[in-house]
Coordinates of N, CA and C and ligand atoms in Angstrom, one line a residue:
M1 N -20.8 -4.3 -11.5 CA -19.4 -3.8 -11.2 C -18.9 -3.5 -12.6
A2 N -18.4 -2.1 -11.8 CA -17.3 -1.2 -12.5 C -16.0 -0.8 -12.4
I3 N -15.7 -1.0 -13.2 CA -14.1 0.2 -12.8 C -14.1 1.8 -12.9
L4 N -13.5 2.0 -11.7 CA -13.6 3.4 -11.0 C -11.7 4.0 -11.2
K5 N -12.4 5.2 -11.9 CA -11.6 6.3 -12.1 C -10.7 6.8 -10.8
I6 N -8.8 6.0 -10.8 CA -8.0 6.5 -10.0 C -7.6 7.7 -9.7
A7 N -7.4 8.2 -8.4 CA -7.4 9.7 -8.4 C -5.6 10.0 -8.7
R8 N -4.4 10.7 -9.2 CA -3.5 10.6 -8.5 C -2.8 11.7 -7.8
M9 N -2.2 11.0 -7.2 CA -1.4 12.5 -6.1 C -1.3 13.9 -6.4
G10 N -1.9 14.2 -5.6 CA -2.5 15.6 -6.3 C -3.7 16.2 -5.9
H11 N -4.3 15.4 -6.2 CA -6.1 15.1 -6.3 C -6.0 15.7 -5.2
P12 N -7.4 16.5 -4.3 CA -7.4 16.5 -3.0 C -8.2 16.0 -2.5
I13 N -9.1 14.6 -3.0 CA -9.2 13.6 -2.1 C -8.4 13.3 -1.6
L14 N -7.2 13.2 -1.9 CA -5.8 12.1 -1.4 C -5.3 12.8 -0.1
N15 N -5.5 14.2 0.7 CA -5.1 14.9 1.3 C -6.0 15.0 2.6
R16 N -7.3 14.2 2.5 CA -7.8 15.1 3.5 C -8.9 13.7 4.1
P17 N -9.0 13.5 5.5 CA -8.9 12.1 6.1 C -10.7 12.2 5.7
A18 N -10.5 10.1 5.5 CA -11.9 10.2 5.1 C -13.5 10.1 6.0
D19 N -14.1 9.4 6.2 CA -14.9 9.4 7.4 C -15.9 8.0 7.4
P20 N -16.1 7.6 8.8 CA -16.1 6.2 9.2 C -17.4 5.9 8.3
V21 N -17.0 4.7 8.1 CA -18.9 4.1 7.6 C -19.7 4.1 8.3
A22 N -20.9 4.6 8.8 CA -22.0 4.1 10.0 C -22.1 2.7 9.1
D23 N -23.1 2.0 8.0 CA -23.6 1.1 8.2 C -22.5 0.2 7.8
P24 N -21.0 -0.7 7.7 CA -21.2 -1.7 6.3 C -21.7 -1.9 5.8
A25 N -23.0 -2.7 5.8 CA -23.9 -3.9 5.3 C -24.6 -2.7 4.6
A26 N -24.5 -1.3 4.8 CA -25.1 -0.4 3.0 C -25.8 -1.1 2.0
P27 N -26.4 -1.1 1.7 CA -25.9 -1.5 -0.3 C -24.7 -0.8 -1.0
E28 N -25.2 0.6 -0.6 CA -23.9 1.2 -1.2 C -22.7 1.0 -1.1
I29 N -21.9 0.9 -0.1 CA -20.8 -0.3 0.5 C -20.3 -0.8 -0.1
A30 N -21.6 -2.2 -0.4 CA -21.4 -3.0 -0.8 C -21.3 -2.3 -2.3
R31 N -21.7 -2.2 -2.9 CA -21.4 -1.4 -4.1 C -19.8 -1.0 -4.5
L32 N -19.8 0.2 -3.7 CA -18.4 0.4 -3.4 C -17.2 -0.3 -3.1
I33 N -17.7 -1.8 -2.7 CA -16.7 -2.7 -2.3 C -16.4 -3.8 -3.7
D34 N -17.2 -3.4 -4.5 CA -17.9 -4.3 -5.9 C -17.6 -3.5 -6.5
D35 N -16.8 -2.4 -6.9 CA -16.1 -1.9 -7.5 C -14.8 -1.7 -7.8
M36 N -14.8 -1.5 -6.2 CA -13.4 -1.7 -5.3 C -12.0 -2.4 -6.3
M37 N -12.7 -3.7 -5.8 CA -12.3 -4.9 -6.4 C -12.3 -4.6 -7.9
A38 N -13.0 -5.2 -8.3 CA -13.2 -4.5 -10.3 C -12.0 -3.8 -10.1
T39 N -11.9 -2.7 -9.7 CA -11.0 -1.4 -9.9 C -9.7 -2.1 -9.5
L40 N -9.3 -2.3 -8.4 CA -8.1 -3.6 -8.1 C -7.9 -4.3 -9.2
D41 N -8.2 -4.8 -9.2 CA -8.0 -6.3 -10.6 C -8.3 -6.0 -11.7
D42 N -8.5 -4.7 -12.4 CA -7.8 -4.5 -13.9 C -6.3 -3.6 -13.3
A43 N -6.7 -3.0 -12.2 CA -5.2 -2.1 -12.1 C -3.9 -3.2 -11.7
E44 N -3.7 -4.5 -11.3 CA -3.6 -5.6 -10.5 C -2.6 -4.7 -9.5
G45 N -2.7 -3.8 -8.5 CA -2.1 -4.3 -7.6 C -2.2 -4.9 -6.4
A46 N -1.7 -4.5 -5.1 CA -2.2 -5.3 -4.0 C -3.0 -4.6 -3.6
G47 N -3.2 -3.1 -3.5 CA -4.0 -2.5 -2.5 C -4.9 -1.7 -3.2
L48 N -5.8 -1.0 -2.3 CA -6.8 0.0 -2.6 C -7.6 0.6 -1.6
A49 N -7.6 1.8 -1.8 CA -8.5 2.4 -0.9 C -10.0 3.2 -1.1
A50 N -10.6 3.9 0.0 CA -11.7 4.0 -1.2 C -11.4 5.7 -1.6
P51 N -10.7 6.4 -1.1 CA -11.0 8.1 -1.2 C -9.8 8.4 -2.6
Q52 N -8.6 6.8 -2.5 CA -8.5 6.4 -4.3 C -9.2 6.1 -5.3
V53 N -10.8 6.0 -5.0 CA -11.7 6.7 -6.0 C -12.6 7.6 -6.1
H54 N -11.7 8.1 -5.1 CA -12.5 9.6 -5.3 C -13.8 9.3 -4.2
V55 N -13.6 8.6 -3.7 CA -15.2 8.4 -1.9 C -14.6 8.0 -0.4
P56 N -14.7 9.7 0.3 CA -14.1 9.9 1.3 C -14.5 8.9 1.9
L57 N -14.7 7.7 2.3 CA -14.5 6.6 3.2 C -13.8 6.1 3.4
R58 N -14.1 5.4 5.4 CA -12.8 3.9 5.6 C -12.8 3.0 5.2
V59 N -13.2 2.7 4.3 CA -12.9 1.2 3.0 C -11.9 1.1 2.9
V60 N -10.1 0.3 2.9 CA -9.3 -0.6 2.1 C -9.7 -1.8 1.0
I61 N -8.6 -2.4 0.6 CA -8.8 -3.8 0.5 C -7.4 -4.2 -0.1
F62 N -7.1 -5.0 0.0 CA -5.9 -5.7 -0.1 C -5.4 -7.1 0.1
H63 N -4.7 -8.2 -0.9 CA -4.3 -8.7 -0.4 C -2.6 -8.9 -0.6
V64 N -2.5 -10.1 -0.2 CA -1.0 -10.8 -0.3 C -0.8 -12.3 -1.0
P65 N -1.0 -12.1 -2.4 CA -0.2 -13.1 -2.8 C 1.3 -13.6 -2.2
R66 N 1.1 -14.5 -2.4 CA 2.6 -15.2 -1.6 C 4.3 -15.0 -2.0
E67 N 3.6 -14.6 -3.7 CA 5.0 -14.4 -4.5 C 6.0 -13.3 -4.3
R68 N 4.7 -12.0 -3.2 CA 5.0 -10.8 -2.9 C 5.7 -11.1 -1.8
D69 N 5.5 -11.6 -0.7 CA 6.7 -12.0 0.7 C 7.0 -12.7 0.9
A70 N 8.8 -13.1 0.3 CA 8.6 -14.5 1.3 C 9.0 -15.3 2.5
D71 N 8.7 -14.4 3.0 CA 9.2 -14.4 4.5 C 7.6 -14.8 5.2
A72 N 7.1 -14.8 4.5 CA 5.7 -14.8 4.2 C 5.2 -16.6 4.3
V73 N 4.5 -17.5 5.7 CA 4.1 -18.3 5.6 C 3.0 -19.2 4.7
E74 N 1.5 -17.8 4.7 CA 0.4 -18.1 3.7 C 0.6 -16.5 3.6
S75 N 0.0 -16.3 1.7 CA -0.7 -15.0 1.3 C -1.8 -15.1 2.2
V76 N -2.2 -13.4 2.4 CA -3.2 -12.9 2.4 C -4.2 -13.0 1.2
P77 N -4.8 -13.8 2.0 CA -6.8 -13.8 0.5 C -7.3 -12.1 0.2
L78 N -8.0 -11.8 -0.8 CA -8.4 -10.8 -0.4 C -9.1 -10.1 0.8
T79 N -9.1 -9.1 0.9 CA -9.0 -8.2 2.7 C -10.1 -7.6 2.8
I80 N -11.3 -7.3 3.3 CA -11.9 -6.3 2.8 C -12.2 -5.5 4.1
L81 N -11.5 -4.9 5.2 CA -11.5 -3.7 5.8 C -12.3 -2.6 6.3
I82 N -13.1 -2.6 7.0 CA -14.3 -1.5 7.0 C -14.2 -0.8 8.6
N83 N -13.7 0.5 8.3 CA -13.0 1.4 9.7 C -11.9 1.1 10.5
P84 N -10.7 0.6 9.6 CA -10.0 -0.7 10.3 C -8.8 0.7 11.3
V85 N -8.5 0.2 12.0 CA -7.6 0.7 13.3 C -6.2 -0.2 13.5
I86 N -5.2 0.5 13.4 CA -4.2 -0.6 13.2 C -2.8 0.0 14.0
E87 N -2.6 -0.4 15.6 CA -1.6 -0.8 16.2 C -0.2 -1.4 15.9
P88 N 0.9 -0.6 16.1 CA 2.2 -1.3 16.0 C 2.6 -2.6 17.8
L89 N 3.2 -3.3 16.8 CA 3.8 -4.2 17.6 C 4.4 -4.2 17.8
G90 N 6.4 -4.0 18.9 CA 6.9 -3.1 19.4 C 7.6 -1.7 18.7
E91 N 9.0 -2.1 18.6 CA 8.8 -0.5 18.0 C 9.8 -0.8 17.0
A92 N 10.4 -2.2 16.5 CA 10.7 -2.3 14.8 C 10.1 -1.7 14.0
R93 N 11.2 -0.9 13.1 CA 10.6 -0.2 11.8 C 11.9 -0.8 10.5
R94 N 10.7 -0.8 9.4 CA 11.9 -1.9 8.4 C 11.6 -0.6 7.0
E95 N 13.1 0.0 6.5 CA 12.4 0.7 5.4 C 12.4 -0.5 3.9
D96 N 11.5 -0.3 2.7 CA 11.5 -1.5 1.2 C 10.5 -0.3 0.6
W97 N 10.9 -0.7 -0.7 CA 9.6 -0.2 -1.3 C 8.6 -0.5 -1.5
E98 N 7.9 0.9 -2.0 CA 6.4 1.2 -1.9 C 6.3 1.6 -3.8
A99 N 5.0 1.2 -4.0 CA 4.6 1.7 -4.9 C 3.5 2.1 -4.9
C100 N 2.8 3.2 -5.9 CA 1.7 3.2 -5.5 C 0.5 3.6 -6.6
L101 N -0.6 2.6 -6.5 CA -1.6 3.2 -7.4 C -2.0 4.9 -8.4
S102 N -2.2 5.8 -7.1 CA -1.9 6.8 -7.1 C -0.5 7.8 -7.5
V103 N 0.0 7.1 -7.2 CA 1.6 7.8 -8.2 C 2.4 7.0 -8.8
P104 N 1.4 7.2 -10.2 CA 2.0 6.2 -11.3 C 3.4 6.2 -12.0
G105 N 4.5 5.1 -11.9 CA 5.7 4.9 -12.3 C 6.5 5.5 -11.2
L106 N 6.2 5.5 -10.5 CA 7.0 6.0 -9.4 C 6.9 4.8 -7.9
T107 N 8.3 5.2 -7.5 CA 8.0 3.7 -6.0 C 9.7 4.4 -5.5
G108 N 9.7 4.0 -3.6 CA 10.2 4.4 -2.6 C 10.2 3.8 -1.4
R109 N 11.6 4.4 -0.9 CA 11.9 3.5 0.0 C 11.1 4.3 1.4
V110 N 10.2 3.5 2.1 CA 9.9 3.9 2.4 C 9.3 3.2 4.8
P111 N 10.3 4.0 5.6 CA 9.8 3.1 6.5 C 8.2 2.5 7.2
R112 N 8.6 1.6 7.9 CA 7.1 1.4 7.8 C 7.4 0.4 9.4
W113 N 6.3 -0.1 10.4 CA 6.5 -0.9 11.3 C 6.3 -2.3 11.1
E114 N 7.1 -3.1 11.5 CA 8.3 -3.5 11.1 C 6.8 -4.8 11.2
A115 N 5.9 -5.0 12.0 CA 4.9 -6.2 12.9 C 3.3 -5.0 13.6
V116 N 2.8 -4.6 13.0 CA 1.0 -4.7 13.7 C 0.3 -4.7 13.4
R117 N -0.9 -4.8 14.8 CA -1.9 -5.7 14.4 C -3.1 -4.8 14.5
Y118 N -3.8 -4.7 13.4 CA -4.9 -4.0 12.8 C -6.4 -5.1 13.4
H119 N -7.7 -4.0 13.1 CA -8.9 -4.7 13.4 C -9.9 -3.3 13.0
G120 N -10.9 -4.6 12.5 CA -11.7 -3.4 11.0 C -13.3 -4.5 11.5
L121 N -13.5 -3.5 10.8 CA -15.2 -4.8 10.2 C -15.4 -5.2 9.4
A122 N -15.9 -6.4 8.7 CA -16.2 -7.3 7.1 C -17.2 -6.5 7.0
P123 N -17.7 -6.8 5.6 CA -19.2 -6.3 5.2 C -20.6 -6.3 5.2
D124 N -19.9 -8.0 6.8 CA -20.8 -8.5 6.7 C -21.4 -7.8 8.4
G125 N -20.3 -7.0 8.5 CA -20.4 -6.4 10.1 C -18.7 -7.0 11.4
S126 N -19.0 -8.3 10.7 CA -18.4 -9.0 12.1 C -17.4 -8.7 12.3
A127 N -16.2 -8.4 13.6 CA -15.2 -8.3 13.8 C -13.7 -9.0 12.4
I128 N -12.4 -8.4 12.1 CA -12.2 -9.3 12.5 C -10.4 -8.3 12.8
E129 N -10.0 -9.3 13.0 CA -8.9 -8.9 13.9 C -7.5 -9.4 13.5
R130 N -6.3 -9.2 13.5 CA -5.1 -10.0 12.5 C -4.1 -9.5 13.3
E131 N -2.8 -9.5 13.5 CA -1.3 -9.4 13.7 C -0.7 -9.5 12.0
A132 N 0.1 -8.5 11.7 CA 0.9 -8.9 10.3 C 2.2 -8.8 10.5
T133 N 3.3 -9.1 9.8 CA 4.4 -8.6 9.4 C 4.7 -8.2 8.5
G134 N 6.3 -7.7 8.2 CA 6.2 -7.9 6.9 C 5.6 -7.7 4.9
F135 N 5.5 -8.0 4.0 CA 5.0 -6.8 3.4 C 3.5 -6.7 3.5
H136 N 2.5 -7.5 4.3 CA 1.7 -7.9 4.3 C 1.3 -6.7 5.8
A137 N 2.0 -6.7 6.5 CA 1.8 -5.5 7.2 C 1.6 -4.2 6.8
R138 N 3.4 -4.0 5.8 CA 3.3 -3.0 5.2 C 2.8 -2.2 4.4
V139 N 1.2 -3.4 3.4 CA 0.5 -3.0 2.8 C -0.7 -2.7 3.8
V140 N -0.6 -3.3 4.6 CA -2.3 -2.2 6.1 C -1.6 -0.9 5.6
Q141 N -0.7 -0.7 6.0 CA 0.1 0.3 6.9 C -0.3 1.6 5.9
H142 N 0.1 1.5 4.4 CA 0.1 2.3 3.8 C -1.4 2.7 2.8
E143 N -2.5 1.4 3.0 CA -3.4 0.9 2.6 C -4.0 1.8 3.8
C144 N -3.9 2.1 4.6 CA -4.8 2.3 6.0 C -4.4 4.0 6.5
D145 N -3.1 4.3 5.6 CA -2.2 5.6 5.2 C -3.8 6.8 4.7
H146 N -4.1 6.0 2.9 CA -4.7 6.3 2.8 C -6.3 7.5 3.2
L147 N -6.2 6.8 4.5 CA -7.8 6.7 5.0 C -7.6 8.6 6.0
D148 N -6.8 8.3 5.6 CA -5.7 9.6 6.9 C -5.1 11.0 6.0
G149 N -5.3 10.6 4.4 CA -4.7 11.9 3.5 C -2.9 11.5 3.7
I150 N -3.0 10.4 3.5 CA -1.3 10.4 3.4 C -1.0 9.5 2.4
V151 N 0.0 10.2 1.3 CA 0.6 8.9 0.6 C 1.5 9.1 0.5
Y152 N 2.7 7.9 0.4 CA 3.4 7.1 0.4 C 4.6 8.0 0.8
P153 N 4.6 8.9 -1.1 CA 6.4 10.5 -0.4 C 6.3 10.8 0.9
M154 N 5.4 11.6 1.7 CA 5.1 12.1 3.3 C 5.3 10.7 4.3
R155 N 6.1 9.7 3.7 CA 6.5 8.8 4.6 C 7.9 9.0 4.7
M156 N 8.5 9.5 3.7 CA 9.7 8.5 3.2 C 11.0 9.8 3.8
T157 N 12.0 9.7 4.4 CA 12.5 10.0 5.4 C 13.3 11.1 4.5
N158 N 14.1 10.3 2.8 CA 15.0 10.0 2.3 C 14.2 10.8 0.3
L159 N 14.2 11.7 0.3 CA 13.7 11.7 -1.0 C 14.2 11.9 -2.2
A160 N 15.5 11.7 -1.9 CA 17.0 10.9 -3.2 C 16.4 8.8 -3.7
H161 N 15.7 8.6 -2.5 CA 14.8 6.8 -3.0 C 13.3 7.2 -3.5
L162 N 13.2 8.4 -4.1 CA 11.7 8.6 -4.2 C 12.3 8.7 -6.1
M163 N 12.1 7.4 -6.7 CA 12.1 7.8 -8.0 C 11.7 6.6 -9.0
F164 N 11.9 7.1 -10.2 CA 11.5 6.6 -11.4 C 11.6 4.9 -11.8
R165 N 10.7 4.2 -11.2 CA 10.2 2.7 -11.1 C 11.7 2.9 -12.9
E166 N 11.3 3.3 -13.8 CA 12.5 2.6 -15.1 C 14.0 2.4 -14.9
E167 N 14.2 3.9 -13.7 CA 15.8 4.3 -13.8 C 16.4 3.1 -12.2
M168 N 15.4 2.2 -11.9 CA 15.8 1.4 -10.6 C 17.0 1.0 -11.4
R169 N 17.1 0.6 -12.4 CA 18.0 -0.6 -13.0 C 19.3 0.8 -11.8
H170 N 19.8 1.8 -11.7 CA 20.7 2.5 -11.1 C 21.1 2.4 -9.7
Y171 N 20.2 1.6 -8.8 CA 19.6 2.0 -7.9 C 20.3 0.5 -7.7
V172 N 21.7 0.8 -5.9 CA 22.4 -0.6 -6.2 C 21.9 -1.1 -5.0
R173 N 22.7 -0.8 -3.7 CA 22.1 -1.0 -2.4 C 21.2 -0.4 -1.6
D174 N 20.9 -0.4 -0.3 CA 20.3 0.2 1.2 C 20.9 1.7 1.1
D175 N 20.3 2.3 1.0 CA 20.9 4.2 1.1 C 22.0 4.1 0.1
E176 N 21.8 3.6 -0.9 CA 23.1 4.0 -1.9 C 22.5 4.4 -3.1
V177 N 22.9 5.1 -3.6 CA 22.4 5.6 -5.1 C 23.7 5.6 -6.2
L178 N 23.5 5.0 -6.9 CA 24.5 4.8 -7.5 C 24.2 4.9 -8.9
D179 N 25.4 5.3 -9.9 CA 24.9 5.6 -11.1 C 25.9 4.1 -12.1
E180 N 25.4 3.4 -12.8 CA 25.5 2.3 -14.4 C 26.3 1.1 -13.3
D181 N 26.3 0.8 -12.2 CA 26.7 -0.5 -11.5 C 25.2 -1.2 -11.5
E182 N 26.0 -1.9 -13.1 CA 24.4 -2.8 -13.5 C 25.3 -4.1 -12.7
D183 N 25.9 -4.2 -11.9 CA 26.5 -5.3 -11.3 C 26.0 -5.7 -9.7
G184 N 25.7 -4.7 -9.2 CA 25.1 -5.0 -7.7 C 22.9 -5.0 -8.2
Y185 N 23.1 -3.6 -9.3 CA 21.2 -4.5 -9.0 C 20.5 -5.8 -9.6
E186 N 21.3 -6.9 -10.3 CA 20.7 -8.1 -10.0 C 20.3 -8.9 -8.5
D187 N 21.5 -7.6 -7.7 CA 21.1 -8.9 -6.1 C 19.8 -7.7 -5.7
E188 N 19.0 -6.7 -6.4 CA 18.2 -6.0 -5.5 C 17.4 -5.7 -5.6
E189 N 15.8 -6.2 -5.3 CA 15.6 -6.8 -5.0 C 13.6 -5.4 -5.7
E190 N 13.6 -6.0 -6.3 CA 12.5 -6.1 -6.7 C 11.5 -4.6 -6.4
P191 N 11.4 -3.7 -6.9 CA 10.4 -3.3 -6.1 C 8.8 -3.7 -6.0
A192 N 7.6 -4.2 -4.8 CA 5.9 -3.4 -5.0 C 5.9 -3.7 -6.5
S193 N 5.4 -4.3 -7.4 CA 4.0 -3.5 -8.7 C 3.6 -2.8 -8.2
E194 N 2.3 -2.4 -7.8 CA 1.6 -1.0 -7.2 C 1.0 -1.2 -5.9
D195 N 0.9 0.1 -5.1 CA -0.5 0.1 -4.5 C 0.1 -1.3 -3.4
P196 N 1.4 -0.9 -2.3 CA 2.5 -0.6 -2.7 C 3.2 -1.4 -3.3
Ligands
LIG1 NI1 -1.3 3.5 -1.8

C-alpha cells in the first residue's frame, strides 16, 4: 500500500469526467483501492474519489463514523463503490458544511439531496444498493461529484459561505455571517473535518 498524493482544486484531473471501471476485480483496481484506503486513513478524511489521487476512474471510498452524524442510526463502515449511480429520493434538499481533501483549509455550505438511493459494484463484482440520508447521503453525493469533475464549491449557491476554516469563529447562524459575535458560535455545528 502506498499513500498517494492528493490533487488540489485547479488540477485538471478534478474537472474531467472519470471513466467507468471495466473489471472491478482487476489486480490494478485492487491495488488502487488499497492505496486509496491508505491515503484516506492518513488524511483522516471521510471519503476519497479516485480522481483525487490522479486516477480518472469511477471509484469512490467513504465511511461515516457514528459521531459524524447525530441522526445516524448506525455508522457506515468503509464502503468501496465502483461505477456508482445516485438517484435522489424526494425533492428535499439541505444545506450543510462540507470540506474536501482537494480544497485544503476551506469549508463551505453546500445544498445536497437529503435522501438518496445509490448503487454500484463492490470490488468482488457484487452489487451494492443502499438508501442514505443526512451525512451519509451528503458524503456519497460529494464523492460521486468528483467522478463527474465537480468540486463542492461548484455546487454552492452563496459563495459568502465559502471560507477558511480558521475564520469559522465569525460564523453565527444559517445564512448569516457576522463579525465578532462569539456567543453565537458556540451553538454552531462544526464543519465536517475533511472531505466533506
Ligand atoms: Ni472531496
